[in-house]
């Protein structure tokens, strides 16, 4: 009974197998093969970009400058919020014992003139300088002494008198030389006469007393010659001493001028330093060109505390660039010139699009930052924007000085088949 049933089932199965349409099977097999070939072909054709992602900060080259109070006191405003400032313009000043206009006038005088002509003579005597007054008075005393010295002709007068005396003494020496010559001639004549008188004495034509008198006259004349020679030497020595005195006076003048110059220069430096310290403490001035913006609801006579932020000066934005930090792992794939797509958090991507950028620089040394996983070494990457702030949707974005976003750096476009084999190879090596 069972054998008959099994035989019947086998015949039914065989009958079903014989009924399968062979043409349909061929079509299914061909379609499957084409599908597989298509997938493989797409794996070679389709390229998918390999990216390095990160957080980016898009900022301008010139950042705003915040101004902080360096002392406490009442503040007096000189410029309004929204005013355009040039570098050095005074925005406000904090109350002190000085008149800020007098301080600025003194500072301008010190800066606009050289040391030899400081223009201090034109300064009024009623300047209100507060803490700067002590340094100012010290400088004015030193400057007055220096000016008195350079205007005085005492040293020149001394040299001129000595030079005149030297000229007279030299003329006296010339006369003395002539006088000595004449005296020598007189001595020679006297001795010649003495020789003749000696013959007369022998002949008893002249007494011995008269001969002795003539001889004494010769000695007197010879002594006079020696006296004149000594006087000439003394006068020449006096001339030499006067020349040395002129040199000493010149040296003394130079030393006095140098000392006085050093004193007044030191006093001037101290005054300039005192002015700069006062300006840093009590003045608020623009360090750069830009637009002024109040950081508080300031009014005249508002009291401010030391360290309190008062103003900001916003410069012209200029060109923007992006700054990102990428982990050291995989950073070798990033190269200068690679494309970077930047999606800003402030402007939704689906509405505004993304900014096209390029990698412009990569740091050569890592920078450690603290993360949730501990200290992580990173590289600093700078992104430039050749198209400016225009997105791929053609919209121009009015950015602030610092805007956050996401960045995708396209390092290399790989085929799908390459990615498959790379994954298989990586798993096989593990």
mmCIF file with all atom_site columns, N, CA and C in Angstrom, residues 47-52 333-335 338-339 409-415:
data_model
loop_
_atom_site.group_PDB
_atom_site.id
_atom_site.type_symbol
_atom_site.label_atom_id
_atom_site.label_alt_id
_atom_site.label_comp_id
_atom_site.label_asym_id
_atom_site.label_entity_id
_atom_site.label_seq_id
_atom_site.pdbx_PDB_ins_code
_atom_site.Cartn_x
_atom_site.Cartn_y
_atom_site.Cartn_z
_atom_site.occupancy
_atom_site.B_iso_or_equiv
_atom_site.pdbx_formal_charge
_atom_site.auth_seq_id
_atom_site.auth_comp_id
_atom_site.auth_asym_id
_atom_site.auth_atom_id
_atom_site.pdbx_PDB_model_num
ATOM 1  N N  . UNK A 1 47  ? 31.344 57.513 -8.538 1.00 0.00 ? 47  UNK A N  1
ATOM 2  C CA . UNK A 1 47  ? 32.396 57.911 -7.600 1.00 0.00 ? 47  UNK A CA 1
ATOM 3  C C  . UNK A 1 47  ? 31.759 58.654 -6.427 1.00 0.00 ? 47  UNK A C  1
ATOM 4  N N  . UNK A 1 48  ? 32.122 58.255 -5.248 1.00 0.00 ? 48  UNK A N  1
ATOM 5  C CA . UNK A 1 48  ? 31.582 58.868 -4.038 1.00 0.00 ? 48  UNK A CA 1
ATOM 6  C C  . UNK A 1 48  ? 32.717 59.582 -3.292 1.00 0.00 ? 48  UNK A C  1
ATOM 7  N N  . UNK A 1 49  ? 32.542 60.847 -2.933 1.00 0.00 ? 49  UNK A N  1
ATOM 8  C CA . UNK A 1 49  ? 33.650 61.589 -2.308 1.00 0.00 ? 49  UNK A CA 1
ATOM 9  C C  . UNK A 1 49  ? 33.955 61.097 -0.902 1.00 0.00 ? 49  UNK A C  1
ATOM 10 N N  . UNK A 1 50  ? 35.253 61.010 -0.621 1.00 0.00 ? 50  UNK A N  1
ATOM 11 C CA . UNK A 1 50  ? 35.715 60.728 0.733  1.00 0.00 ? 50  UNK A CA 1
ATOM 12 C C  . UNK A 1 50  ? 35.946 62.071 1.418  1.00 0.00 ? 50  UNK A C  1
ATOM 13 N N  . UNK A 1 51  ? 35.386 62.307 2.591  1.00 0.00 ? 51  UNK A N  1
ATOM 14 C CA . UNK A 1 51  ? 35.430 63.623 3.230  1.00 0.00 ? 51  UNK A CA 1
ATOM 15 C C  . UNK A 1 51  ? 36.014 63.541 4.636  1.00 0.00 ? 51  UNK A C  1
ATOM 16 N N  . UNK A 1 52  ? 36.522 64.688 5.057  1.00 0.00 ? 52  UNK A N  1
ATOM 17 C CA . UNK A 1 52  ? 36.914 64.895 6.451  1.00 0.00 ? 52  UNK A CA 1
ATOM 18 C C  . UNK A 1 52  ? 36.020 66.001 6.986  1.00 0.00 ? 52  UNK A C  1
ATOM 19 N N  . UNK A 1 333 ? 45.142 62.876 4.765  1.00 0.00 ? 333 UNK A N  1
ATOM 20 C CA . UNK A 1 333 ? 44.364 62.913 3.526  1.00 0.00 ? 333 UNK A CA 1
ATOM 21 C C  . UNK A 1 333 ? 44.062 64.341 3.072  1.00 0.00 ? 333 UNK A C  1
ATOM 22 N N  . UNK A 1 334 ? 44.166 65.287 3.998  1.00 0.00 ? 334 UNK A N  1
ATOM 23 C CA . UNK A 1 334 ? 43.837 66.679 3.679  1.00 0.00 ? 334 UNK A CA 1
ATOM 24 C C  . UNK A 1 334 ? 45.050 67.343 3.039  1.00 0.00 ? 334 UNK A C  1
ATOM 25 N N  . UNK A 1 335 ? 44.829 67.994 1.902  1.00 0.00 ? 335 UNK A N  1
ATOM 26 C CA . UNK A 1 335 ? 45.900 68.666 1.177  1.00 0.00 ? 335 UNK A CA 1
ATOM 27 C C  . UNK A 1 335 ? 45.444 70.064 0.765  1.00 0.00 ? 335 UNK A C  1
ATOM 28 N N  . UNK A 1 338 ? 42.285 71.356 -1.850 1.00 0.00 ? 338 UNK A N  1
ATOM 29 C CA . UNK A 1 338 ? 41.090 70.507 -1.880 1.00 0.00 ? 338 UNK A CA 1
ATOM 30 C C  . UNK A 1 338 ? 39.837 71.334 -1.612 1.00 0.00 ? 338 UNK A C  1
ATOM 31 N N  . UNK A 1 339 ? 38.729 70.864 -2.176 1.00 0.00 ? 339 UNK A N  1
ATOM 32 C CA . UNK A 1 339 ? 37.465 71.573 -2.031 1.00 0.00 ? 339 UNK A CA 1
ATOM 33 C C  . UNK A 1 339 ? 36.901 71.365 -0.637 1.00 0.00 ? 339 UNK A C  1
ATOM 34 N N  . UNK A 1 409 ? 35.505 68.536 3.966  1.00 0.00 ? 409 UNK A N  1
ATOM 35 C CA . UNK A 1 409 ? 36.667 68.650 3.083  1.00 0.00 ? 409 UNK A CA 1
ATOM 36 C C  . UNK A 1 409 ? 36.715 67.403 2.211  1.00 0.00 ? 409 UNK A C  1
ATOM 37 N N  . UNK A 1 410 ? 36.563 67.600 0.903  1.00 0.00 ? 410 UNK A N  1
ATOM 38 C CA . UNK A 1 410 ? 36.550 66.471 -0.032 1.00 0.00 ? 410 UNK A CA 1
ATOM 39 C C  . UNK A 1 410 ? 38.001 66.113 -0.338 1.00 0.00 ? 410 UNK A C  1
ATOM 40 N N  . UNK A 1 411 ? 38.444 65.012 0.242  1.00 0.00 ? 411 UNK A N  1
ATOM 41 C CA . UNK A 1 411 ? 39.850 64.631 0.097  1.00 0.00 ? 411 UNK A CA 1
ATOM 42 C C  . UNK A 1 411 ? 40.100 63.843 -1.188 1.00 0.00 ? 411 UNK A C  1
ATOM 43 N N  . UNK A 1 412 ? 39.174 62.894 -1.540 1.00 0.00 ? 412 UNK A N  1
ATOM 44 C CA . UNK A 1 412 ? 39.372 62.073 -2.737 1.00 0.00 ? 412 UNK A CA 1
ATOM 45 C C  . UNK A 1 412 ? 38.044 61.455 -3.134 1.00 0.00 ? 412 UNK A C  1
ATOM 46 N N  . UNK A 1 413 ? 37.783 61.406 -4.441 1.00 0.00 ? 413 UNK A N  1
ATOM 47 C CA . UNK A 1 413 ? 36.584 60.742 -4.949 1.00 0.00 ? 413 UNK A CA 1
ATOM 48 C C  . UNK A 1 413 ? 36.937 59.296 -5.293 1.00 0.00 ? 413 UNK A C  1
ATOM 49 N N  . UNK A 1 414 ? 36.275 58.343 -4.643 1.00 0.00 ? 414 UNK A N  1
ATOM 50 C CA . UNK A 1 414 ? 36.537 56.922 -4.870 1.00 0.00 ? 414 UNK A CA 1
ATOM 51 C C  . UNK A 1 414 ? 35.342 56.260 -5.549 1.00 0.00 ? 414 UNK A C  1
ATOM 52 N N  . UNK A 1 415 ? 35.662 55.250 -6.400 1.00 0.00 ? 415 UNK A N  1
ATOM 53 C CA . UNK A 1 415 ? 34.602 54.438 -6.994 1.00 0.00 ? 415 UNK A CA 1
ATOM 54 C C  . UNK A 1 415 ? 34.010 53.538 -5.917 1.00 0.00 ? 415 UNK A C  1
#
